[in-house]
Backbone as numpy.savetxt, mean C-alpha at the origin, in Angstrom:
# Nx Ny Nz CAx CAy CAz Cx Cy Cz
6.31 2.85 17.23 7.06 1.94 16.34 6.97 2.48 14.91
8.09 2.94 14.37 8.10 3.45 13.01 8.90 2.54 12.09
8.45 2.45 10.84 9.09 1.59 9.86 9.48 2.43 8.64
10.73 2.30 8.20 11.21 3.07 7.07 11.57 2.12 5.93
11.07 2.42 4.74 11.36 1.60 3.55 12.72 2.01 3.00
13.77 1.39 3.52 15.12 1.84 3.22 15.92 0.88 2.34
15.22 -0.10 1.73 15.94 -1.10 0.93 15.77 -0.93 -0.57
15.26 0.22 -0.98 15.08 0.47 -2.41 16.40 0.78 -3.11
16.48 0.35 -4.36 17.57 0.76 -5.24 17.03 1.55 -6.44
15.83 1.16 -6.92 15.22 1.82 -8.09 14.35 3.01 -7.72
14.20 3.28 -6.44 13.44 4.45 -6.01 14.24 5.22 -4.97
14.10 6.55 -5.02 14.77 7.39 -4.03 13.97 8.67 -3.82
13.72 9.01 -2.57 13.18 10.32 -2.23 14.39 11.24 -2.05
14.66 12.04 -3.06 15.89 12.84 -3.09 15.83 14.01 -2.12
14.72 14.75 -2.16 14.62 15.96 -1.36 13.14 16.32 -1.19
12.85 17.17 -0.21 11.48 17.59 0.05 11.46 19.04 0.51
10.27 19.65 0.45 10.11 20.99 0.98 9.08 21.79 0.21
8.55 22.83 0.83 7.57 23.73 0.21 6.37 22.97 -0.36
5.96 21.91 0.33 4.79 21.16 -0.10 5.02 20.24 -1.27
6.30 19.90 -1.55 6.60 19.01 -2.68 7.69 18.01 -2.30
7.82 16.99 -3.15 8.91 16.03 -2.99 9.55 15.78 -4.35
10.85 15.52 -4.33 11.63 15.26 -5.55 12.07 13.81 -5.48
11.67 13.03 -6.50 11.87 11.59 -6.44 12.59 11.07 -7.69
13.29 9.97 -7.49 13.89 9.23 -8.62 13.21 7.87 -8.72
12.59 7.63 -9.85 11.99 6.33 -10.16 12.86 5.68 -11.25
13.79 4.86 -10.83 14.84 4.32 -11.70 15.66 5.50 -12.23
15.50 5.90 -13.47 16.28 7.04 -13.98 15.39 8.24 -14.34
14.15 8.22 -13.87 13.20 9.30 -14.12 13.02 10.14 -12.85
13.19 11.46 -12.97 13.03 12.36 -11.84 11.65 13.01 -11.90
10.87 12.84 -10.84 9.53 13.42 -10.76 9.46 14.41 -9.59
8.75 15.50 -9.81 8.48 16.49 -8.76 6.97 16.48 -8.52
6.59 16.11 -7.29 5.17 15.93 -6.99 4.78 16.64 -5.69
3.50 17.01 -5.55 3.04 17.62 -4.30 3.08 16.63 -3.15
3.36 17.13 -1.96 3.24 16.37 -0.72 2.91 17.38 0.38
1.65 17.44 0.80 1.22 18.51 1.72 1.90 18.48 3.08
2.54 17.35 3.42 3.17 17.28 4.75 4.53 17.95 4.79
5.12 18.24 3.64 6.47 18.82 3.63 6.35 20.34 3.77
6.06 20.78 4.98 5.79 22.19 5.23 7.07 22.98 5.52
8.22 22.30 5.54 9.50 22.97 5.71 9.99 23.50 4.36
10.95 24.43 4.36 11.43 24.98 3.09 12.39 24.02 2.38
12.51 24.18 1.08 13.55 23.48 0.31 14.88 24.13 0.65
15.85 23.33 1.04 17.13 23.88 1.46 17.87 24.53 0.30
17.86 23.86 -0.86 18.55 24.40 -2.03 17.86 23.89 -3.29
17.19 24.77 -4.00 16.46 24.37 -5.21 17.42 24.37 -6.39
18.06 23.23 -6.61 19.09 23.12 -7.64 18.48 22.68 -8.98
19.33 22.24 -9.88 18.88 21.91 -11.24 17.93 20.72 -11.25
18.08 19.77 -10.32 17.15 18.64 -10.28 15.75 19.12 -9.94
15.65 20.01 -9.00 14.35 20.59 -8.65 13.78 21.37 -9.84
14.63 22.15 -10.49 14.15 23.04 -11.55 13.91 22.33 -12.88
14.62 21.21 -13.10 14.52 20.54 -14.40 14.30 19.03 -14.24
13.23 18.62 -13.56 12.92 17.19 -13.50 12.36 16.71 -14.83
12.16 15.42 -14.96 11.51 14.93 -16.17 10.05 15.41 -16.24
9.40 15.42 -15.07 8.00 15.84 -15.04 7.68 16.47 -13.70
6.78 17.45 -13.73 6.40 18.21 -12.54 4.88 18.25 -12.48
4.32 17.74 -11.37 2.86 17.77 -11.23 2.45 19.06 -10.55
1.57 19.82 -11.21 1.10 21.09 -10.67 -0.35 20.94 -10.21
-0.59 21.32 -8.98 -1.96 21.32 -8.49 -2.73 22.48 -9.11
-4.03 22.26 -9.32 -4.91 23.31 -9.83 -5.65 23.95 -8.66
-5.86 25.24 -8.74 -6.58 25.94 -7.67 -8.03 25.49 -7.58
-8.54 24.89 -8.66 -9.92 24.40 -8.67 -10.02 22.93 -8.31
-8.88 22.34 -7.92 -8.86 20.92 -7.57 -8.18 20.10 -8.65
-7.59 18.98 -8.24 -6.87 18.14 -9.20 -5.57 18.79 -9.63
-5.19 18.56 -10.86 -3.95 19.11 -11.38 -3.54 18.39 -12.64
-2.30 18.63 -13.07 -1.82 18.00 -14.30 -0.29 17.96 -14.30
0.25 17.08 -15.13 1.70 16.94 -15.27 2.22 17.91 -16.33
3.35 18.51 -16.03 4.12 19.26 -17.02 5.37 18.42 -17.33
5.48 17.97 -18.56 6.61 17.13 -18.94 7.71 18.02 -19.53
8.84 18.03 -18.84 9.97 18.88 -19.22 11.01 18.13 -20.03
10.99 16.80 -19.92 11.89 15.93 -20.67 11.09 14.73 -21.14
11.56 14.01 -22.16 10.81 12.85 -22.64 10.65 11.79 -21.55
9.42 11.33 -21.39 9.10 10.29 -20.42 8.17 9.29 -21.09
8.47 8.01 -20.98 7.58 6.98 -21.51 6.28 6.97 -20.72
5.23 6.49 -21.35 3.94 6.40 -20.65 4.04 5.49 -19.44
4.81 4.40 -19.57 5.02 3.47 -18.46 6.46 2.98 -18.48
6.95 2.58 -17.32 8.25 1.91 -17.21 8.20 1.06 -15.97
9.24 0.34 -15.65 9.22 -0.56 -14.50 10.32 -0.21 -13.51
10.04 -0.55 -12.25 11.05 -0.46 -11.19 11.10 -1.80 -10.47
12.24 -2.11 -9.93 12.43 -3.37 -9.21 12.56 -3.11 -7.72
11.98 -4.01 -6.93 12.22 -4.04 -5.49 12.54 -5.48 -5.12
13.78 -5.69 -4.69 14.26 -7.05 -4.43 14.00 -7.89 -5.68
13.18 -8.95 -5.56 12.92 -9.85 -6.68 11.62 -9.49 -7.40
11.00 -8.38 -7.05 9.72 -7.99 -7.64 9.90 -6.87 -8.65
9.01 -6.84 -9.65 9.03 -5.79 -10.66 7.64 -5.20 -10.80
7.57 -3.85 -10.82 6.29 -3.16 -10.86 6.27 -2.13 -11.99
5.11 -2.01 -12.62 4.90 -0.96 -13.61 4.57 0.34 -12.91
5.20 1.43 -13.36 4.84 2.76 -12.85 4.46 3.65 -14.03
3.61 4.63 -13.74 3.15 5.53 -14.79 2.60 6.79 -14.13
2.96 7.98 -14.61 2.40 9.22 -14.05 0.92 9.32 -14.38
0.06 9.20 -13.39 -1.38 9.24 -13.61 -1.91 10.66 -13.44
-3.14 10.86 -13.84 -3.75 12.18 -13.76 -4.01 12.66 -12.35
-3.85 11.76 -11.36 -4.10 12.13 -9.97 -2.81 12.25 -9.18
-1.72 12.54 -9.88 -0.37 12.74 -9.32 0.33 11.45 -8.91
-0.42 10.34 -8.80 0.17 9.08 -8.36 0.92 8.39 -9.50
1.68 7.37 -9.15 2.44 6.61 -10.14 2.01 5.15 -10.22
1.02 4.76 -9.40 0.60 3.36 -9.36 1.36 2.54 -8.35
2.23 3.15 -7.59 3.01 2.42 -6.59 3.33 3.36 -5.43
3.16 2.85 -4.22 3.52 3.61 -3.02 4.79 2.98 -2.45
5.95 3.57 -2.71 7.21 2.91 -2.35 7.41 2.68 -0.86
6.78 3.52 -0.03 6.91 3.32 1.42 6.32 1.99 1.88
5.42 1.42 1.06 4.81 0.15 1.42 5.81 -1.01 1.44
6.99 -0.79 0.90 8.02 -1.83 0.95 8.32 -2.23 2.38
8.15 -1.31 3.33 8.35 -1.66 4.75 7.35 -2.73 5.18
6.10 -2.62 4.71 5.10 -3.64 5.01 5.36 -4.92 4.22
5.78 -4.77 2.96 6.07 -5.97 2.16 7.14 -6.82 2.82
8.20 -6.19 3.30 9.28 -6.94 3.94 8.77 -7.69 5.16
7.93 -7.04 5.94 7.37 -7.66 7.15 6.50 -8.86 6.79
5.65 -8.70 5.78 4.77 -9.80 5.36 5.55 -10.97 4.78
6.53 -10.66 3.92 7.32 -11.73 3.30 8.06 -12.53 4.35
8.61 -11.86 5.35 9.33 -12.55 6.42 8.38 -13.45 7.21
7.18 -12.93 7.53 6.22 -13.71 8.30 5.78 -14.97 7.55
5.49 -14.83 6.26 5.04 -15.97 5.45 6.17 -16.98 5.29
7.36 -16.49 4.99 8.50 -17.38 4.80 8.81 -18.18 6.06
8.73 -17.54 7.20 9.08 -18.21 8.46 7.95 -19.06 9.01
6.73 -18.90 8.49 5.60 -19.68 9.00 5.77 -21.17 8.74
6.38 -21.49 7.59 6.65 -22.88 7.23 5.37 -23.73 7.25
4.30 -23.15 6.75 3.03 -23.88 6.61 2.21 -23.19 5.52
1.12 -23.80 5.14 0.27 -23.21 4.10 -0.37 -21.94 4.62
-0.23 -20.86 3.86 -0.81 -19.58 4.24 -1.67 -19.05 3.10
-2.95 -18.84 3.40 -3.87 -18.21 2.46 -4.03 -16.74 2.87
-3.87 -15.83 1.88 -3.85 -14.40 2.15 -5.01 -13.71 1.43
-5.66 -12.79 2.14 -6.69 -11.94 1.54 -6.18 -10.50 1.57
-6.13 -9.87 0.39 -5.66 -8.49 0.27 -6.82 -7.62 -0.19
-7.31 -6.75 0.71 -8.47 -5.91 0.44 -8.03 -4.48 0.11
-8.77 -3.81 -0.77 -8.36 -2.51 -1.31 -6.94 -2.67 -1.89
-6.78 -3.69 -2.71 -5.44 -4.19 -3.06 -4.71 -3.36 -4.11
-5.40 -2.40 -4.75 -4.77 -1.44 -5.65 -4.01 -2.17 -6.77
-2.75 -1.84 -7.02 -2.01 -2.46 -8.12 -1.19 -3.68 -7.67
-1.40 -4.10 -6.42 -0.91 -5.42 -6.04 0.49 -5.53 -5.47
1.03 -4.45 -4.90 2.35 -4.58 -4.29 2.38 -5.65 -3.22
1.42 -5.61 -2.29 1.36 -6.60 -1.23 1.00 -7.99 -1.77
0.15 -8.02 -2.79 -0.22 -9.30 -3.41 1.01 -10.01 -3.95
1.83 -9.28 -4.68 3.03 -9.89 -5.27 4.05 -10.27 -4.20
4.16 -9.44 -3.17 5.09 -9.75 -2.09 4.70 -11.06 -1.41
3.42 -11.21 -1.10 2.97 -12.43 -0.42 3.08 -13.66 -1.30
2.70 -13.51 -2.56 2.79 -14.65 -3.49 4.23 -15.09 -3.66
5.13 -14.12 -3.79 6.54 -14.47 -4.00 7.18 -15.09 -2.77
6.61 -14.79 -1.57 7.16 -15.34 -0.33 6.71 -16.76 -0.06
5.78 -17.26 -0.91 5.37 -18.65 -0.76 3.96 -18.87 -0.27
3.12 -17.81 -0.27 1.73 -17.99 0.12 1.06 -19.01 -0.80
0.26 -19.89 -0.22 -0.41 -20.93 -1.01 -1.45 -20.32 -1.94
-2.07 -19.22 -1.50 -3.07 -18.53 -2.31 -3.13 -17.08 -1.85
-3.29 -16.17 -2.81 -3.53 -14.77 -2.49 -4.78 -14.34 -3.25
-5.76 -13.81 -2.52 -6.97 -13.29 -3.14 -6.89 -11.76 -3.10
-6.91 -11.16 -4.27 -6.69 -9.72 -4.47 -8.03 -9.08 -4.81
-8.52 -8.18 -3.93 -9.84 -7.58 -4.12 -9.71 -6.06 -4.20
-10.27 -5.47 -5.26 -10.31 -4.02 -5.40 -11.55 -3.65 -6.21
-12.12 -2.48 -5.92 -13.33 -2.06 -6.61 -13.06 -1.53 -8.01
-11.79 -1.22 -8.31 -11.45 -0.63 -9.60 -10.96 -1.69 -10.58
-11.69 -1.84 -11.67 -11.30 -2.80 -12.70 -9.94 -2.43 -13.28
-9.68 -1.13 -13.44 -8.41 -0.68 -13.99 -7.23 -1.02 -13.10
-7.40 -0.87 -11.79 -6.32 -1.20 -10.86 -6.07 -2.70 -10.81
-7.13 -3.49 -10.91 -6.95 -4.95 -10.93 -6.20 -5.38 -12.19
-6.50 -4.73 -13.32 -5.76 -5.04 -14.54 -4.29 -4.67 -14.39
-4.01 -3.55 -13.77 -2.63 -3.12 -13.50 -1.93 -4.16 -12.62
-2.65 -4.68 -11.63 -2.07 -5.71 -10.76 -1.73 -6.97 -11.54
-2.57 -7.33 -12.49 -2.28 -8.50 -13.32 -1.00 -8.28 -14.13
-0.80 -7.05 -14.60 0.45 -6.73 -15.31 1.65 -6.86 -14.37
1.49 -6.41 -13.12 2.59 -6.55 -12.16 2.90 -8.01 -11.87
1.88 -8.85 -11.86 2.11 -10.28 -11.70 2.98 -10.81 -12.83
2.68 -10.38 -14.05 3.48 -10.84 -15.20 4.90 -10.27 -15.14
5.03 -9.00 -14.81 6.37 -8.40 -14.70 7.22 -9.11 -13.65
6.59 -9.56 -12.58 7.32 -10.22 -11.49 7.43 -11.73 -11.69
6.93 -12.22 -12.84 7.01 -13.65 -13.18 6.37 -14.53 -12.11
5.16 -14.14 -11.72 4.44 -14.88 -10.68 3.19 -15.57 -11.23
3.17 -15.77 -12.56 1.99 -16.38 -13.18 1.72 -17.79 -12.67
2.75 -18.47 -12.18 2.57 -19.83 -11.69 2.04 -19.87 -10.26
1.91 -18.72 -9.61 1.38 -18.66 -8.26 -0.15 -18.60 -8.30
-0.78 -19.04 -7.22 -2.23 -19.02 -7.16 -2.69 -17.65 -6.65
-3.03 -16.77 -7.60 -3.52 -15.44 -7.28 -4.90 -15.28 -7.93
-5.89 -14.95 -7.13 -7.24 -14.70 -7.65 -7.49 -13.20 -7.62
-7.91 -12.66 -8.76 -8.19 -11.23 -8.87 -9.70 -11.01 -8.89
-10.18 -10.18 -7.96 -11.61 -9.96 -7.81 -11.91 -8.47 -7.87
-12.85 -8.07 -8.76 -13.35 -6.69 -8.78 -14.66 -6.68 -8.00
-14.64 -6.08 -6.81 -15.83 -6.15 -5.96 -15.72 -5.12 -4.84
-16.85 -4.85 -4.21 -16.90 -4.07 -2.97 -16.39 -4.98 -1.85
-15.47 -4.50 -1.05 -14.81 -5.39 -0.09 -15.77 -5.93 0.97
-16.68 -5.09 1.47 -17.61 -5.56 2.50 -18.51 -6.67 1.97
-18.98 -6.50 0.73 -19.83 -7.54 0.13 -19.04 -8.82 -0.10
-17.77 -8.68 -0.54 -16.96 -9.86 -0.78 -16.70 -10.62 0.52
-16.36 -9.92 1.57 -16.09 -10.58 2.86 -17.34 -11.31 3.35
-18.51 -10.68 3.20 -19.76 -11.33 3.62 -20.01 -12.61 2.83
-19.71 -12.58 1.53 -19.90 -13.79 0.71 -18.91 -14.87 1.10
-17.68 -14.50 1.40 -16.69 -15.50 1.82 -17.12 -16.18 3.11
-17.74 -15.43 4.01 -18.24 -16.04 5.25 -19.32 -17.08 4.92
-20.23 -16.72 4.02 -21.30 -17.67 3.65 -20.72 -18.91 2.98
-19.64 -18.72 2.23 -19.02 -19.85 1.54 -18.18 -20.72 2.48
-17.86 -20.19 3.65 -17.02 -20.93 4.59 -15.54 -20.84 4.28
-15.14 -19.83 3.50 -13.72 -19.64 3.17 -13.02 -18.88 4.29
-11.82 -19.31 4.61 -11.05 -18.63 5.65 -9.64 -18.31 5.14
-9.00 -17.37 5.84 -7.65 -16.92 5.47 -6.77 -16.86 6.71
-5.49 -17.17 6.51 -4.53 -17.10 7.61 -3.96 -15.69 7.79
-4.05 -14.88 6.75 -3.50 -13.52 6.80 -4.44 -12.61 6.03
-4.74 -11.45 6.62 -5.61 -10.47 5.98 -4.92 -9.12 5.99
-4.93 -8.47 4.82 -4.31 -7.17 4.62 -5.40 -6.22 4.13
-5.38 -4.99 4.62 -6.30 -3.99 4.06 -5.64 -2.62 4.06
-5.94 -1.86 3.01 -5.39 -0.51 2.85 -6.55 0.41 2.46
-7.48 0.64 3.38 -8.72 1.34 3.02 -8.51 2.82 2.74
-9.24 3.36 1.77 -9.19 4.81 1.53 -10.00 5.54 2.58
-9.82 6.84 2.66 -10.64 7.64 3.57 -12.08 7.66 3.08
-12.23 7.74 1.75 -13.55 7.78 1.13 -13.44 7.11 -0.23
-14.44 6.35 -0.59 -14.39 5.70 -1.90 -15.75 5.16 -2.29
-15.79 4.67 -3.53 -17.01 4.06 -4.06 -16.70 2.67 -4.61
-17.62 1.75 -4.37 -17.50 0.41 -4.91 -17.91 0.37 -6.37
-17.80 -0.80 -7.02 -18.10 -0.90 -8.45 -19.55 -0.62 -8.79
-20.45 -0.73 -7.80 -21.86 -0.45 -8.04 -22.33 0.77 -7.26
-21.39 1.67 -6.98 -21.74 2.91 -6.32 -21.77 2.85 -4.81
-21.35 1.71 -4.22 -21.33 1.61 -2.77 -20.39 2.67 -2.18
-20.82 3.33 -1.12 -20.02 4.39 -0.51 -19.24 3.86 0.68
-17.96 4.19 0.71 -17.09 3.79 1.82 -16.62 5.04 2.56
-16.84 5.09 3.88 -16.30 6.14 4.74 -15.54 5.46 5.86
-14.25 5.72 5.93 -13.40 4.95 6.83 -13.82 5.06 8.29
-14.23 6.26 8.71 -14.56 6.44 10.13 -15.83 5.69 10.51
-16.66 5.36 9.52 -17.90 4.65 9.80 -17.78 3.14 9.56
-16.91 2.76 8.64 -16.96 1.37 8.19 -15.70 0.54 8.47
-14.64 1.17 8.98 -13.44 0.38 9.22 -13.66 -0.65 10.33
-14.26 -0.23 11.44 -14.50 -1.19 12.52 -15.41 -2.34 12.07
-16.55 -2.05 11.41 -17.36 -3.17 10.92 -16.62 -4.09 9.95
-15.74 -3.53 9.12 -15.00 -4.37 8.18 -14.01 -5.27 8.92
-13.27 -4.71 9.86 -12.33 -5.53 10.63 -13.08 -6.63 11.38
-14.22 -6.28 11.97 -15.03 -7.27 12.69 -15.51 -8.37 11.75
-15.94 -7.98 10.55 -16.39 -8.98 9.57 -15.24 -9.87 9.13
-14.05 -9.30 9.02 -12.89 -10.09 8.60 -12.52 -11.15 9.64
-12.79 -10.86 10.91 -12.51 -11.85 11.94 -13.33 -13.12 11.74
-14.49 -12.97 11.08 -15.35 -14.13 10.83 -14.77 -15.05 9.76
-13.84 -14.53 8.95 -13.23 -15.38 7.92 -11.73 -15.57 8.18
-11.28 -15.21 9.37 -9.89 -15.44 9.74 -9.77 -16.87 10.24
-8.77 -17.59 9.75 -8.57 -18.99 10.14 -8.37 -19.11 11.65
-8.67 -20.29 12.18 -8.47 -20.54 13.61 -7.00 -20.51 14.01
-6.13 -20.66 13.02 -4.69 -20.56 13.28 -4.12 -19.43 12.41
-4.46 -18.18 12.73 -4.05 -17.06 11.88 -2.57 -16.76 11.99
-2.05 -16.09 10.97 -0.64 -15.69 10.97 -0.50 -14.20 11.25
-1.19 -13.36 10.43 -1.11 -11.92 10.69 -2.33 -11.19 10.16
-2.48 -9.96 10.66 -3.57 -9.06 10.25 -2.94 -7.69 10.15
-3.06 -7.04 8.99 -2.41 -5.75 8.76 -3.41 -4.73 8.23
-3.45 -3.56 8.88 -4.26 -2.44 8.41 -3.32 -1.29 8.12
-3.42 -0.74 6.91 -2.63 0.43 6.53 -3.58 1.58 6.26
-3.15 2.81 6.55 -4.04 3.95 6.32 -3.26 5.20 5.96
-3.85 5.97 5.04 -3.31 7.29 4.68 -4.26 8.41 5.09
-5.25 8.08 5.93 -6.26 9.06 6.31 -5.66 10.16 7.19
-5.77 11.38 6.74 -5.24 12.52 7.48 -5.95 12.64 8.83
-5.18 12.82 9.87 -5.76 12.97 11.20 -5.88 11.70 11.99
-5.65 10.54 11.35 -5.66 9.26 12.06 -4.26 8.99 12.61
-4.03 9.06 13.91 -2.74 8.65 14.45 -2.65 7.13 14.54
-1.45 6.57 14.66 -1.30 5.12 14.77 -2.09 4.52 15.92
-2.30 5.30 16.98 -3.04 4.80 18.15 -4.45 4.38 17.77
-5.05 5.03 16.77 -6.39 4.64 16.33 -6.39 3.20 15.84
-5.41 2.85 15.00 -5.33 1.48 14.48 -4.97 0.50 15.59
-4.08 0.91 16.48 -3.73 0.06 17.62 -4.98 -0.29 18.43
-5.79 0.73 18.74 -6.97 0.51 19.56 -8.02 -0.33 18.84
-8.15 -0.13 17.52 -9.08 -0.95 16.74 -8.67 -2.42 16.79
-7.38 -2.69 16.64 -6.92 -4.08 16.67 -7.03 -4.68 18.06
-6.76 -3.90 19.09 -6.91 -4.38 20.46 -8.35 -4.78 20.73
-9.31 -3.98 20.22 -10.72 -4.23 20.52 -11.36 -5.27 19.61
-10.61 -5.75 18.62 -11.16 -6.75 17.69 -10.34 -8.04 17.74
-9.32 -8.11 16.93 -8.52 -9.34 16.88 -7.77 -9.59 18.19
-7.43 -8.52 18.91 -6.75 -8.69 20.19 -7.59 -9.42 21.21
-8.90 -9.23 21.16 -9.80 -9.93 22.08 -9.98 -11.40 21.68
-10.08 -11.62 20.37 -10.32 -12.98 19.89 -9.05 -13.81 19.93
-7.90 -13.17 19.70 -6.62 -13.88 19.67 -5.61 -13.13 20.56
-5.80 -13.20 21.88 -4.91 -12.45 22.79 -3.49 -12.99 22.82
-3.28 -14.15 22.21 -1.92 -14.71 22.18 -1.02 -14.01 21.18
-1.60 -13.17 20.34 -0.81 -12.48 19.33 -0.21 -11.20 19.86
0.59 -10.55 19.01 1.27 -9.31 19.36 0.78 -8.19 18.44
0.47 -7.01 19.02 -0.04 -5.87 18.26 0.98 -4.74 18.29
1.19 -4.13 17.14 2.07 -2.96 17.04 1.47 -1.98 16.06
1.73 -0.70 16.26 1.25 0.34 15.34 2.30 1.43 15.25
2.31 2.13 14.13 3.28 3.19 13.97 3.17 3.85 12.62
4.15 4.65 12.27 4.22 5.32 10.98 5.09 4.53 10.03
4.79 4.65 8.74 5.72 4.19 7.72 6.25 5.42 6.99
7.48 5.33 6.52 8.07 6.49 5.88 9.16 6.13 4.90
9.70 7.17 4.28 10.78 7.02 3.30 11.97 7.85 3.73
13.18 7.32 3.59 14.36 8.13 3.90 14.53 9.23 2.86
14.84 10.44 3.33 15.10 11.57 2.44 16.61 11.73 2.31
17.12 11.54 1.10 18.57 11.46 0.90 19.31 12.71 1.37
18.85 13.87 0.97 19.64 15.09 1.23 19.59 15.55 2.68
18.46 15.38 3.33 18.34 15.88 4.71 18.63 14.82 5.76
18.75 13.54 5.31 18.95 12.43 6.24 17.83 12.36 7.28
16.64 12.75 6.87 15.46 12.64 7.72 14.48 11.66 7.07
13.29 11.55 7.64 12.30 10.60 7.14 11.02 11.34 6.74
10.50 11.02 5.57 9.23 11.57 5.11 8.10 10.68 5.62
7.22 11.19 6.49 6.10 10.37 6.96 5.09 10.15 5.84
4.65 8.91 5.68 3.81 8.59 4.52 2.49 7.91 4.87
2.28 7.55 6.12 1.06 6.84 6.47 1.25 6.13 7.78
0.24 5.36 8.17 0.31 4.62 9.43 -0.07 3.17 9.20
0.30 2.31 10.13 -0.05 0.91 10.05 -0.41 0.39 11.42
-1.22 -0.67 11.44 -1.49 -1.43 12.64 -1.33 -2.90 12.29
-0.59 -3.65 13.09 -0.30 -5.05 12.77 -0.57 -5.95 13.99
-1.18 -7.08 13.70 -1.28 -8.17 14.68 -0.54 -9.36 14.07
0.28 -10.04 14.86 0.95 -11.22 14.36 0.97 -12.30 15.43
0.83 -13.53 15.00 0.87 -14.66 15.91 2.26 -14.79 16.51
2.35 -14.89 17.81 3.66 -15.02 18.46 4.24 -16.41 18.21
């Protein structure tokens, strides 16, 4: 089961090849590395040669932006009724993963059609794309948890840009495993849980996260704070080498056992490539939803 984020107007994956991708973020053209694009560029035209900015990888690790045309430090893009701040960061990212719109659409539809109070927990929530999607769809509460204070601040800006200040959104800077354990002690439960764990990371107090060691314990812990009448459970991953079947099997062995009445699906998420009419693979997802 593959999902393609094909409803963008302010974002476009124009072309890909030779380990790079050419993108349009509203009216700004960026050229960035993408190690999966191992095919050649069909035609390296003026857009490829003269983007607004080109991120060059360093042989010693990391990299930097080369700005070929004037670019503001930050600007905004719209997706449906949502508005997000984007900015070329030192790690090649822009603060937004546009392929996640495929997950946002799925979550918004589920919350809208539930027609009941839905409390959402968003773990490894980054700059809040899923947080804003759920809040805008009518979630009664969204709890946004990320270990990075800077990313949580960025998410608060996205809340303001999307005019969602009147929604109940709680922003938490914390290690996700510790937060989930505290929520269990407090007796707090959620109808929907979202997580987008990194392959490797550190919490605010130096806690080490390794996905292959800690994803199963985290999902298991989350089941302890999942409401008795859950709506959905979503795991997203960008970990190289993890096929969708890994997430499918994790969900089958956890939430699938506790809530066999639900439906499980897993697959790739991707972006349409304008020039080749193909799809750029961008990650995997595993979803459980109440039938």
